[in-house]
Structures are given as C-alpha cells and as structure tokens.
Tab-separated table of C-alpha atoms and ligand atoms in Angstrom:
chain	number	residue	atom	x	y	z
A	683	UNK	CA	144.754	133.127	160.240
A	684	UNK	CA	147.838	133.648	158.215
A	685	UNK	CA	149.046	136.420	155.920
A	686	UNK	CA	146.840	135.509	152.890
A	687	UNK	CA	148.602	136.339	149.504
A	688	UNK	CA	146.951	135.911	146.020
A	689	UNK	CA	149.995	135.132	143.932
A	690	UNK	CA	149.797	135.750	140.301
A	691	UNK	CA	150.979	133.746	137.933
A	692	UNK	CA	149.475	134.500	133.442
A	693	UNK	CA	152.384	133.579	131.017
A	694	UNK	CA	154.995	130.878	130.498
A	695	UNK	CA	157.975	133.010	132.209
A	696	UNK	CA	155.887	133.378	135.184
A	697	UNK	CA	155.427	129.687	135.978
A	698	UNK	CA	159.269	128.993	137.119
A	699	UNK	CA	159.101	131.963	139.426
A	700	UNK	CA	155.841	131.464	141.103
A	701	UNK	CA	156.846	127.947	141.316
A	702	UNK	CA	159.316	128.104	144.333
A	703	UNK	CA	157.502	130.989	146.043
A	704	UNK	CA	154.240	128.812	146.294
A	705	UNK	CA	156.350	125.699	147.276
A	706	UNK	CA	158.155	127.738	150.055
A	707	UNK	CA	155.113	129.686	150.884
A	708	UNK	CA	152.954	126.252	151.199
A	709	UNK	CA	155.193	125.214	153.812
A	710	UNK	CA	155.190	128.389	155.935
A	711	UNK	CA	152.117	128.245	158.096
A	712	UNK	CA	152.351	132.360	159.014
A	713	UNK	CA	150.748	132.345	155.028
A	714	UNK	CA	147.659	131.464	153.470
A	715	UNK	CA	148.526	131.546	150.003
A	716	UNK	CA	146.079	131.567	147.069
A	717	UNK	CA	146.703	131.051	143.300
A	718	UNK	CA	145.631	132.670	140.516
A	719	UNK	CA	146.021	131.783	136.962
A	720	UNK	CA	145.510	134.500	134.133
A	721	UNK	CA	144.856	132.470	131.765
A	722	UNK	CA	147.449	134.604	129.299
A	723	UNK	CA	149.441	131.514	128.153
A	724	UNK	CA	147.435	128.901	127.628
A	725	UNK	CA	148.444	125.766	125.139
A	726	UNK	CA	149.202	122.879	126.954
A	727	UNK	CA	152.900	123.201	125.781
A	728	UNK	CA	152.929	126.770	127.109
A	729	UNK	CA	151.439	126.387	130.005
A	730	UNK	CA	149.645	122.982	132.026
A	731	UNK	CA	153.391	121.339	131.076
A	732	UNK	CA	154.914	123.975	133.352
A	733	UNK	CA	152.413	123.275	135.790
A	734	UNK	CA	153.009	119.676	136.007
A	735	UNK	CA	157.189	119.048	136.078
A	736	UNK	CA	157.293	122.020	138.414
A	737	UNK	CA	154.361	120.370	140.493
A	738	UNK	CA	153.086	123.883	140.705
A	739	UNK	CA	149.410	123.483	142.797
A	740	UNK	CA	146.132	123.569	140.851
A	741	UNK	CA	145.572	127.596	140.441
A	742	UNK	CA	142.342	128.243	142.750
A	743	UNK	CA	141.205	130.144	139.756
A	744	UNK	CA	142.044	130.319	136.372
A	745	UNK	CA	140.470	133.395	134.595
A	746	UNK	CA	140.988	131.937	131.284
A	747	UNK	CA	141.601	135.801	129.453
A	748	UNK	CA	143.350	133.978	126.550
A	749	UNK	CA	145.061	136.234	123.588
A	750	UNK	CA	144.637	139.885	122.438
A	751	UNK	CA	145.566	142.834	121.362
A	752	UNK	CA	147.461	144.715	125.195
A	753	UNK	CA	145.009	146.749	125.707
A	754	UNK	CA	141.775	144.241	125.373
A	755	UNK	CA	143.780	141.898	127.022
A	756	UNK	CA	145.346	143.808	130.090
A	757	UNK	CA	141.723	145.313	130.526
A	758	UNK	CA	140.063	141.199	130.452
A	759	UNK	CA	142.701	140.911	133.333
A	760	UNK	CA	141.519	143.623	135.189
A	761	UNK	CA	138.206	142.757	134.784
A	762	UNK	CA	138.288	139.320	135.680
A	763	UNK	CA	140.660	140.070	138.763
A	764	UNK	CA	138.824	142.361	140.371
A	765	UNK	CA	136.061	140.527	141.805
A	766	UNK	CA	138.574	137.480	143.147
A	767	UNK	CA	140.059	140.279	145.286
A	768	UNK	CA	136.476	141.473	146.228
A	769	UNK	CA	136.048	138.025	147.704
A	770	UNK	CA	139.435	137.081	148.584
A	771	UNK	CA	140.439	140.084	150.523
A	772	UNK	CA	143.687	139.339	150.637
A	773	UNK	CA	146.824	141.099	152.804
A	774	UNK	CA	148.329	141.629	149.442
A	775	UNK	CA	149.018	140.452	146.074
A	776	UNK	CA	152.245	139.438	145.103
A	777	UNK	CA	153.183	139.397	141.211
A	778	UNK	CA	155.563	138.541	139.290
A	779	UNK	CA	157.837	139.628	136.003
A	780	UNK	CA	157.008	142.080	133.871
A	781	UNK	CA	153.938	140.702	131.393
A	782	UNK	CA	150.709	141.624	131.243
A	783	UNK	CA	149.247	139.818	133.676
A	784	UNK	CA	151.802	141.927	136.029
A	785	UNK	CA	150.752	145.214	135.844
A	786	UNK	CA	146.940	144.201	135.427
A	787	UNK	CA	146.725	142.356	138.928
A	788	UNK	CA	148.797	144.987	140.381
A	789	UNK	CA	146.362	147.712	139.947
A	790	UNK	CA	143.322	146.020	140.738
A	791	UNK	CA	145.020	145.332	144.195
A	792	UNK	CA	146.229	148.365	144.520
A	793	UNK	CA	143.030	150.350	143.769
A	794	UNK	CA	141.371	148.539	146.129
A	795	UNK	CA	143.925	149.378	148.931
A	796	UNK	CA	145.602	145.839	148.955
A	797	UNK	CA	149.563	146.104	148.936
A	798	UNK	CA	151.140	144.893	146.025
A	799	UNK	CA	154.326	142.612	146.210
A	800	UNK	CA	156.300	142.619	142.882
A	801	UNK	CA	159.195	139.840	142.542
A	802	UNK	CA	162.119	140.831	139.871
A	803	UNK	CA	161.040	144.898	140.838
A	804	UNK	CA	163.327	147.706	139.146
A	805	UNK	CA	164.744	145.974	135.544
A	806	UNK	CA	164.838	148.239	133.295
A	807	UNK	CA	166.218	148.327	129.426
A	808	UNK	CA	165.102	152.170	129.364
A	809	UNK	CA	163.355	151.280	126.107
A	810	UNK	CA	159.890	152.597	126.271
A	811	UNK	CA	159.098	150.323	122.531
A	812	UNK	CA	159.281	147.030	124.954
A	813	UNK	CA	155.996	146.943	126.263
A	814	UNK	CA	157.288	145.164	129.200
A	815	UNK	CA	159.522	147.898	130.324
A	816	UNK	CA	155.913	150.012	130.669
A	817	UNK	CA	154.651	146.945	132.736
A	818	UNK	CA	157.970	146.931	134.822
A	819	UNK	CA	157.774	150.599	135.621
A	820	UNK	CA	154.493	151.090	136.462
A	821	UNK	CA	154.247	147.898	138.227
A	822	UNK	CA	157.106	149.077	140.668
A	823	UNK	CA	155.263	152.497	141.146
A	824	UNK	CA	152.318	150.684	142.727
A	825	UNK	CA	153.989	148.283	144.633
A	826	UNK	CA	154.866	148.490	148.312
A	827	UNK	CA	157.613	145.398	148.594
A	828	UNK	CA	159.709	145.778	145.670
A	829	UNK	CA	161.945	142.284	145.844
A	830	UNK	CA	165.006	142.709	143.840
A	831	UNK	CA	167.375	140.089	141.498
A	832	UNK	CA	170.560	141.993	141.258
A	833	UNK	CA	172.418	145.768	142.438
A	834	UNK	CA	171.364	147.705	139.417
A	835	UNK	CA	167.511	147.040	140.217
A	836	UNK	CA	167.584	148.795	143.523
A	837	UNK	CA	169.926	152.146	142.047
A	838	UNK	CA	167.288	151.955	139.122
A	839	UNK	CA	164.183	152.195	142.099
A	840	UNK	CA	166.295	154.465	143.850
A	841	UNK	CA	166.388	157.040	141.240
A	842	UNK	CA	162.768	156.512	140.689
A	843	UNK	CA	161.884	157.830	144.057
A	844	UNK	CA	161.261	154.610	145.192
A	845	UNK	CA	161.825	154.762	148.861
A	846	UNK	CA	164.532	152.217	150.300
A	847	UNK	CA	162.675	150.617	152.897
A	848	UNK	CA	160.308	148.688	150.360
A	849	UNK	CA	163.192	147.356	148.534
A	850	UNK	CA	164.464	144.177	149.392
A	851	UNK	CA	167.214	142.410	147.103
A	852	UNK	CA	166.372	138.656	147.505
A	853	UNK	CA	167.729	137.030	144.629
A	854	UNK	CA	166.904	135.145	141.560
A	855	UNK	CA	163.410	133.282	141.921
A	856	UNK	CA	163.706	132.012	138.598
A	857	UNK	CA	167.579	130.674	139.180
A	858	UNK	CA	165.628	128.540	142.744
A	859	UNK	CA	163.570	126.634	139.842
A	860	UNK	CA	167.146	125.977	137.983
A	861	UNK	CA	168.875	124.859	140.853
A	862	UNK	CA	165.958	122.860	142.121
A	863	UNK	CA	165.766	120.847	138.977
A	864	UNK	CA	169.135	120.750	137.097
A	865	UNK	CA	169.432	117.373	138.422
A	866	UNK	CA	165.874	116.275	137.352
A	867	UNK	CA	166.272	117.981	134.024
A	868	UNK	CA	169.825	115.711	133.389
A	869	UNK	CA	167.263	112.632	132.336
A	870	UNK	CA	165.927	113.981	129.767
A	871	UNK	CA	166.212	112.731	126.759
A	872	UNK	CA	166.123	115.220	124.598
A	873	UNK	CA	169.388	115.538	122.839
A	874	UNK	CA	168.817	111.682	121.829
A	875	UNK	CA	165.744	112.342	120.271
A	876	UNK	CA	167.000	115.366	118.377
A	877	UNK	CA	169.963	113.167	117.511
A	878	UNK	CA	172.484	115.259	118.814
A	879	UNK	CA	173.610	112.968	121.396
A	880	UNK	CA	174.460	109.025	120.928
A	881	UNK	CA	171.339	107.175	122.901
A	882	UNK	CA	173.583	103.367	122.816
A	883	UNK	CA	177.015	101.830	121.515
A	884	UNK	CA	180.068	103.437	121.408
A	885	UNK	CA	178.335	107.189	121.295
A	886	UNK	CA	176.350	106.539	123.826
A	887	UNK	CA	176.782	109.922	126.078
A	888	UNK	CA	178.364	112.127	123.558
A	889	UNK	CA	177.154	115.191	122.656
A	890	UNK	CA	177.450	116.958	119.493
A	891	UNK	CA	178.114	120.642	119.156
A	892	UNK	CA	174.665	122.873	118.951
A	893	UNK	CA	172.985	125.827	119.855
A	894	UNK	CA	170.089	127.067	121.032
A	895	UNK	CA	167.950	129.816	119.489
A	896	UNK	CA	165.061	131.379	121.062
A	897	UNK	CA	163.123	134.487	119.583
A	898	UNK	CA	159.668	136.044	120.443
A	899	UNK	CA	159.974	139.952	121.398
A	900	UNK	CA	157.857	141.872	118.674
A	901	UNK	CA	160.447	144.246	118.129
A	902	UNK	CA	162.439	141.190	116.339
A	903	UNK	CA	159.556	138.883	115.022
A	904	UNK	CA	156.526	140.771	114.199
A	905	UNK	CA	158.330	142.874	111.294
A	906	UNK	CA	159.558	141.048	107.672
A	907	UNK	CA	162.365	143.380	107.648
A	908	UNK	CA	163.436	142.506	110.566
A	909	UNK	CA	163.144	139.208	111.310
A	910	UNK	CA	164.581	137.826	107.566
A	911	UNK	CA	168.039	139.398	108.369
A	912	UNK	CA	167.931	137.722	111.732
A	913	UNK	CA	166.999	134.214	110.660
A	914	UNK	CA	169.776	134.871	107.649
A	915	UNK	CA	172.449	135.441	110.040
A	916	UNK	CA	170.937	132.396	112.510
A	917	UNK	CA	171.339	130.587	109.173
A	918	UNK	CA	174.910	131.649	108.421
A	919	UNK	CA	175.906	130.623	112.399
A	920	UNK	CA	173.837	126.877	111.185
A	921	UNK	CA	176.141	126.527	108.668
A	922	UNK	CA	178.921	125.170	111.286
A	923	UNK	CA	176.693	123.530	113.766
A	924	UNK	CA	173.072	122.442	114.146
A	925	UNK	CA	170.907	125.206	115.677
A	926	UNK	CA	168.006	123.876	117.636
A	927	UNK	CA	164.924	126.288	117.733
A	928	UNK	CA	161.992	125.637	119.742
A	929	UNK	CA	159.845	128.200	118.516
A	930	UNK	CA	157.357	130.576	120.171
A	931	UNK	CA	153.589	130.812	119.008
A	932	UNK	CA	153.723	134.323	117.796
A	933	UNK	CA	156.623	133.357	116.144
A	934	UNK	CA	155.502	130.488	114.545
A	935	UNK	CA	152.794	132.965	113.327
A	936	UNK	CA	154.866	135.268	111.970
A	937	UNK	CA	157.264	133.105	110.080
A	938	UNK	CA	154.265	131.648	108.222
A	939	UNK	CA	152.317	134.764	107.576
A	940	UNK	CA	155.697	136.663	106.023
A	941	UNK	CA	156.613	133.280	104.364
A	942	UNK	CA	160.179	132.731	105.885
A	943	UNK	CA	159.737	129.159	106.449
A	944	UNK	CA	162.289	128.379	104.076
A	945	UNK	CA	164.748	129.701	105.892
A	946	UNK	CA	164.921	127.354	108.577
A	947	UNK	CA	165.997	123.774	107.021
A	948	UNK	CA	164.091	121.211	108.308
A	949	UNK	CA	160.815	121.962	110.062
A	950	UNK	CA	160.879	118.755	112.636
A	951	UNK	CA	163.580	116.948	114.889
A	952	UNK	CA	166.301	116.067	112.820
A	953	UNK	CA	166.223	112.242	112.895
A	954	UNK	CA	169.382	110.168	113.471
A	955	UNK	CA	172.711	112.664	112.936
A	956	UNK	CA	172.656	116.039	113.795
A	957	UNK	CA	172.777	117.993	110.754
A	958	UNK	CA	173.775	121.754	110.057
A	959	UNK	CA	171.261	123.915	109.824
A	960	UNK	CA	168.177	125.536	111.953
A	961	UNK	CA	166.051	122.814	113.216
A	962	UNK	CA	162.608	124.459	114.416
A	963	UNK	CA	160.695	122.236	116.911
A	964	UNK	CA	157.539	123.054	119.076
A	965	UNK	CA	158.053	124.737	122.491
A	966	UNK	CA	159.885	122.343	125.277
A	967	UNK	CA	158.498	122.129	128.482
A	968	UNK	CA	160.787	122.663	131.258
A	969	UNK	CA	163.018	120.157	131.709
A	970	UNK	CA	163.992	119.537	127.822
A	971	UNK	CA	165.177	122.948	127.498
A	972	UNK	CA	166.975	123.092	130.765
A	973	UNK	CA	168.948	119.689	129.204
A	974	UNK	CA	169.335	121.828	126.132
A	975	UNK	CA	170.426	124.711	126.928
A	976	UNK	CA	172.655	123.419	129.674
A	977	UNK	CA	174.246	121.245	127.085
A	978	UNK	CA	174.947	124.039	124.270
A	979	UNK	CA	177.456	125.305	122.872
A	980	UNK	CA	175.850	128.896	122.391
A	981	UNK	CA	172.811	130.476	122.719
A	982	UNK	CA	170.971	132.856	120.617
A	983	UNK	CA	168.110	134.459	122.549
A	984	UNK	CA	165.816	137.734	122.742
A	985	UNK	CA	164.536	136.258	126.018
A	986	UNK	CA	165.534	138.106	129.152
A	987	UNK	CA	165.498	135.028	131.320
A	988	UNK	CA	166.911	132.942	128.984
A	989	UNK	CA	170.394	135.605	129.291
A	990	UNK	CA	170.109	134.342	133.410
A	991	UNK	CA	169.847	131.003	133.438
A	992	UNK	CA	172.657	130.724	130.817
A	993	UNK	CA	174.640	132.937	132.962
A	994	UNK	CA	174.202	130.365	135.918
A	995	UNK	CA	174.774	127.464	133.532
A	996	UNK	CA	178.052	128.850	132.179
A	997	UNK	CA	176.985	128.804	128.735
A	998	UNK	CA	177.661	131.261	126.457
A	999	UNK	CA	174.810	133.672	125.319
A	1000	UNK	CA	174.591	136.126	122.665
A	1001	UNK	CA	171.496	138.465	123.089
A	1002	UNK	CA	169.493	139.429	119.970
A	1003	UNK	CA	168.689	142.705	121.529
A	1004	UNK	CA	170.021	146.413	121.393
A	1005	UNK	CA	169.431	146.636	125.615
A	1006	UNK	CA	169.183	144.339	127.942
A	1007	UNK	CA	167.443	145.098	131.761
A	1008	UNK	CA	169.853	142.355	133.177
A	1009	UNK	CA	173.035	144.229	133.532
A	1010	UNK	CA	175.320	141.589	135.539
A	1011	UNK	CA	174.540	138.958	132.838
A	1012	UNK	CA	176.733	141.083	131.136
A	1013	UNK	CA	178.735	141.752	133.754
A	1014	UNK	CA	179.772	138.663	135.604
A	1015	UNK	CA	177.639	136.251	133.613
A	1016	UNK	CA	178.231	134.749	129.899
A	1017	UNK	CA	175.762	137.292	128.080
A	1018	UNK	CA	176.917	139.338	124.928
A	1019	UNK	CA	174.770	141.801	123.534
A	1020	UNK	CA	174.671	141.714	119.889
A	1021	UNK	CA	171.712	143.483	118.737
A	1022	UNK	CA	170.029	142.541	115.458
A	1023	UNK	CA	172.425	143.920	112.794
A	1024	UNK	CA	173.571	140.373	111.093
A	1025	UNK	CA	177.247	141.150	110.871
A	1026	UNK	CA	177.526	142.125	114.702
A	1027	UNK	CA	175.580	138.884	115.731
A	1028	UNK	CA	178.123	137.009	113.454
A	1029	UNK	CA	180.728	138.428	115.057
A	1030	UNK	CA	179.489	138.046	118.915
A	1031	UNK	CA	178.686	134.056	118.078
A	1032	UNK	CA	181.964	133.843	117.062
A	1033	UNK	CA	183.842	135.424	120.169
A	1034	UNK	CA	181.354	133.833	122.676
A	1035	UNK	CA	182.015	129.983	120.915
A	1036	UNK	CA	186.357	131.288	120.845
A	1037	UNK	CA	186.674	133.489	123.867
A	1038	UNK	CA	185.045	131.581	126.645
A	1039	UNK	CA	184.420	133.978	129.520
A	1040	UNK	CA	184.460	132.671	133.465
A	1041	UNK	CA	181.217	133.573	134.349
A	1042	UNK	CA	180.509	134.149	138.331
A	1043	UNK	CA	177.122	133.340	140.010
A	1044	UNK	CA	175.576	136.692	141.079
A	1045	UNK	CA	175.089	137.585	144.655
A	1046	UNK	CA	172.090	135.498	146.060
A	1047	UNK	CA	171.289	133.416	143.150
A	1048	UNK	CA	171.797	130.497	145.384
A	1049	UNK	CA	168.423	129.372	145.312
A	1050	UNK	CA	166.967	130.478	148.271
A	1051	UNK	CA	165.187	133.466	147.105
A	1052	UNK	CA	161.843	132.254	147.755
A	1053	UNK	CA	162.104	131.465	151.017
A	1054	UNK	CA	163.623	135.290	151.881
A	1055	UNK	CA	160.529	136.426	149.863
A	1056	UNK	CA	158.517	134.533	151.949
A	1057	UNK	CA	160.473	135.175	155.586
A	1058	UNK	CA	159.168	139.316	154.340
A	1059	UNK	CA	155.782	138.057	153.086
A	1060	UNK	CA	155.263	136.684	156.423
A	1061	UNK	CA	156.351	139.531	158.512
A	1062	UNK	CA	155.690	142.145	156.631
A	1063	UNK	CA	152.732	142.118	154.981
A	1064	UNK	CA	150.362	143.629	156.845
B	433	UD1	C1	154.254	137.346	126.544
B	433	UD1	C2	154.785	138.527	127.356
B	433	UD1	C3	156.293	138.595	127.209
B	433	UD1	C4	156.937	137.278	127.544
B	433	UD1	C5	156.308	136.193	126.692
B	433	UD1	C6	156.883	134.854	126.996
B	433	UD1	C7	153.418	140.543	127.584
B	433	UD1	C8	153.244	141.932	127.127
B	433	UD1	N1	154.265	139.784	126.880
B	433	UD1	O1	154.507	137.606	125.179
B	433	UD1	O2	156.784	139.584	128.097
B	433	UD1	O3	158.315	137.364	127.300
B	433	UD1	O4	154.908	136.174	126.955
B	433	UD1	O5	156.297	133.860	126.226
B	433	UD1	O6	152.816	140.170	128.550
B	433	UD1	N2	149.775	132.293	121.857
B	433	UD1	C9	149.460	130.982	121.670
B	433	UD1	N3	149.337	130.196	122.782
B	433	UD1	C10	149.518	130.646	124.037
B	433	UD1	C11	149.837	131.995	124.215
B	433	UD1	C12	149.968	132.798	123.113
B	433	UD1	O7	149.282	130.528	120.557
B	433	UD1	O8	149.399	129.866	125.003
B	433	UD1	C13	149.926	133.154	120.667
B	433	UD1	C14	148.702	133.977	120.389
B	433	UD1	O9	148.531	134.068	119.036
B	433	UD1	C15	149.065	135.334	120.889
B	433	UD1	C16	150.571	135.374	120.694
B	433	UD1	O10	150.999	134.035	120.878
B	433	UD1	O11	148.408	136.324	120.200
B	433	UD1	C17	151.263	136.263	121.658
B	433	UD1	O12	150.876	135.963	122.999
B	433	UD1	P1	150.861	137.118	124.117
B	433	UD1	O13	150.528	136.543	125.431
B	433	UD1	O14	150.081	138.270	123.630
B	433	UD1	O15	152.342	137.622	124.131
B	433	UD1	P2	153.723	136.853	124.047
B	433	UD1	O16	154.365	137.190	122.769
B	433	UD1	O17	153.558	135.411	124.386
C-alpha cells in the first residue's frame, strides 16, 4: 500500500494548487491519495467550475461546512474532519494556502498524531488584522513538511524556530496550474464577449486597452469608509480605460448593503465597444480570467495570488494592500504596492501602465512543483 495522503482542498484559491498535486500524485503509484472538499466555497461559479476546467477528481468527500462567521466555521471544519481521519488513517494530511479550511484540517491531523504537509508554508505580511496570516502561522507550527514558494518563506520559518530539515522550497504550485493551461486559457472568448476585443472583420484579434480589478480582503471591502475611497480612485483610473471587475461574493454583499453600486458604471458586460468605466461582472472561472488578466494592461488586486500569476504573466500589478507576504513579486516580478490611500494608488497605476518593469520568473516556478512535492510525499512521509 502506498503513502496515503488526504489532501485538502475548501476555497476557490485552493482549487489551482491542489489541482496539479492530485494530478501528479494520481500518477505516482508510491501514493494513495484521497480528496477532501471543505465545502468553504461553494457556488458553482466559485467552486464545481474550478473543479471541472482543471479536471480536478470528484472530492471523496465533500463536508459541505458552507459560510460563517471564523470561528463557527473553522470549528464546522474541525468537526466534520475529524472523523474522515478516524477512518481514513492516513500517513499525513497535506494542506494547502492559508484559509480556513488550512489551519482547521491541520489540527485535526495533527492532534491525532498524523503529520501535516502544508504547501505555500512560511508567507507572512506580519499583519496579525489578516486573518490569514493567523492561519499561515499556526498552520506552519503544526506542520512537519513545510514546502516553500520563494527564499523569504524559508528565512521567515527559520526565524520561527522552524527546524531546516522540514523545509523544502519546491516552487509555485499555483504557477504549475498557469503554465499547464495558458495555452488552453488562449480560446477563450472572453474579451469578445466583454467587447474589448474585435470577434470578426478587420478587428478581429485586437485588443483594447483594460484592466483588471479584483477586491475581497475584509480589511478593504467590509468597511464604507474604506471601500468608497477605493472604488473612487478605481473610478478615476476607469476614466482612461475600461476596468473589468469580476466581483467576489462578499463583495458583491458589501457594495449593496453600503449602497456603492453607483459607483461602478454599468453593472453587466459592456456590450459591443469597450467603454470607460468599471464594468462589474460575476466571478470567471478559470480560464476567462487567465485570458483576462494575461491580456491587461494593469491590474488592480488585494489578492495575494493574483500579485503571482501577474508576475509570471508579465503584467503589471498594483496591490491594494499596505503588506504583501509575496516579497519577490515585488522584487523580480511586476507587483507595486500601493496601499489603499487613493492618491498613492493613482500614482502606482500610473508608473506601472508608463514604467514597464522586466519582470524575471522566480526560482522554480517552472511548473514542476507538484511533482517535487510529490517525489517528498512519497519518500518522506512516513
Ligand atoms: C476566503 C479566504 C480568503 C481567500 C478567499 C478567496 C479565509 C479566512 N478566507 O475568503 O483567504 O482569499 O476565500 O475567495 O479562509 N460566499 C458565497 N459563495 C461562496 C463562498 C462565499 O456567496 O461560495 C459569500 C458568503 O456570504 C460568505 C462570504 O462570501 O459569508 C465570505 O466567504 P468566506 O469563505 O467566509 O471568506 P472569503 O471572503 O471568501
């Protein structure tokens, strides 16, 4: 019998990283892997979509936890977890990210003596407010293979205590998934339906200028004061080129509830031209926003993968954050942090768009990160 490994997978940034490590890990006959969904995302468009265009397999359980507040829904997690280890028994549980689903499977396993595997171990934005930076740290504490992204992860465990020998800098699992399907993701036909790209005739193939906004952390949306500045200056940036903004559920929520709908012109795909302005849509599934971010001019984002995959796209990205755990996005990649004061985020959209930047692929985002995870999963585990 092989290694068996539960992997984890809960909300919609897990999907494209436990989508390569069960691919790889299907075809390695040392491991028995087993998949479990959370249930934390669940709308079709956050979740079964992912699912299908990454041909991720069936989860062998989904434990359906759904929304709540972090504590009610980390302790559902826990709950529900607990007895699929009980009859499982796996060698260990690998998870991945930094969401709730994260730190919830990793205790259960690790209370119950079962090592712990955590993929994209030792980020850190040293900003205790972002309740993922709780899940990331405590997460890493209970691990016992810590499998790194980039340099600053492993000085970050190192200064934790973490000892060296269960860190392993892999790579990007997330950048595989890119890699894998940047080709795929080139047929969709997105930018024709948004009208930003000609779709027959003499345009056919152009693309019009855009960007790309993305916004969910709570520190930006769930707060009036905070979020109307941000969509004013998103606004001010839409008055030169469309803005394209396929918008999260919570902040969907939000906009409504503080009444800031009116800030965003046009609240569907703007039909035939691209116009100016800030076009909100419903989430994408994978491929569309691959073909749409690849294809910006800019991108506007409080996501933290969102400031990687532009960084291996070569588009420029402007973060909406104070901090960002992905230092050599900064570094070597396209990513400007801006914050959320409105004048600095004018300013930073205008240098990325002016002062292009030749961004260089990190170390080992080469998409083959999986498959390293895997090689240790295989002989290491036990
Ligand atoms: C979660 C993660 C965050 C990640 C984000 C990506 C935590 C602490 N947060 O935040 O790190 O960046 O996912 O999307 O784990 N909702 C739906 N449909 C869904 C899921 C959620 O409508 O399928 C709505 C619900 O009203 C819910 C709200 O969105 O209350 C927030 O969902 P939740 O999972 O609590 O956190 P996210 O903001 O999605």
């Amino acid at each position: 019998m092989g290694v068996k490994v539960v992997l984890v997978a809960g909300a919609r940034p897990n999907f494209m990283k436990i989508a390569p490590i069960m691919a790889a890990a299907g075809e390695d006959p040392r491991i028995a892997p087993f998949l479990v969904h959370t249930g934390q995302h669940y709308d079709e468009r956050m979740s079964r979509l992912f699912f299908e265009e990454l041909a991720i397999p069936r989860p062998d359980v989904d434990l359906e936890v759904g929304s709540g507040s972090h504590a009610a829904q980390t302790a559902e997690i826990i709950r529900r977890f607990e007895p699929v280890c009980l009859e499982q028994r796996p060698d260990i549980v690998a998870v991945v990210g930094d969401v709730n689903s994260t730190i919830a499977c990793a205790l259960v396993a690790a209370k119950l003596g079962i090592r712990v595997a955590h993929v994209e171990a030792g980020l850190r934005s040293f900003d205790r407010a972002m309740p993922e930076e709780i899940n990331r740290v405590l997460t890493d504490r209970i691990s016992d293979l810590l499998f790194t992204t980039e340099p600053a992860a492993e000085v970050n465990l190192r200064a934790e205590g973490v000892d060296p020998a269960r860190i392993h800098f892999v790579g990007n699992v997330m950048i595989d998934t890119l890699l894998q399907h940047r080709q795929r993701a080139a047929a969709s036909t997105i930018l024709q339906g948004l009208g930003l790209a000609g779709d027959r005739g003499v345009g056919a193939g152009t693309v019009a200028p855009y960007g790309v906004v993305t916004l969910h952390r709570p520190s930006n949306v769930d707060r009036a004061e905070t979020l109307r500045p941000l969509l004013g200056a998103l606004g001010e940036i839409a008055g030169d080129m469309p803005l394209v903004f396929p918008i999260h559920p919570r902040t969907a929520k939000q906009v409504e509830r503080f009444g800031l709908g009116q800030l965003m012109h046009g609240d569907g795909a703007p039909a035939g031209q691209p116009r100016n302005g800030i076009h909100a849509i419903a989430p994408l599934g994978y491929l569309d926003f691959l073909h749409l971010v690849a294809n910006a001019r800019l991108v506007l984002t409080d996501s933290g993968g969102l400031q990687e995959e532009t960084t291996v796209l070569g588009v420029p990205c402007v973060t909406l954050r104070e901090n960002t755990e992905r230092p050599v996005t900064c570094e070597q990649g396209t990513n400007r942090l801006a914050g959320t004061d409105p004048v600095r985020i004018l300013v930073a959209a205008r240098e990325a768009l002016t002062q292009r930047r030749e961004a260089r692929r990190p170390e080992l985002w080469d998409g083959h990160a999986s498959e390293r995870i895997v090689e240790i999963l295989a002989t290491r585990a036990r």
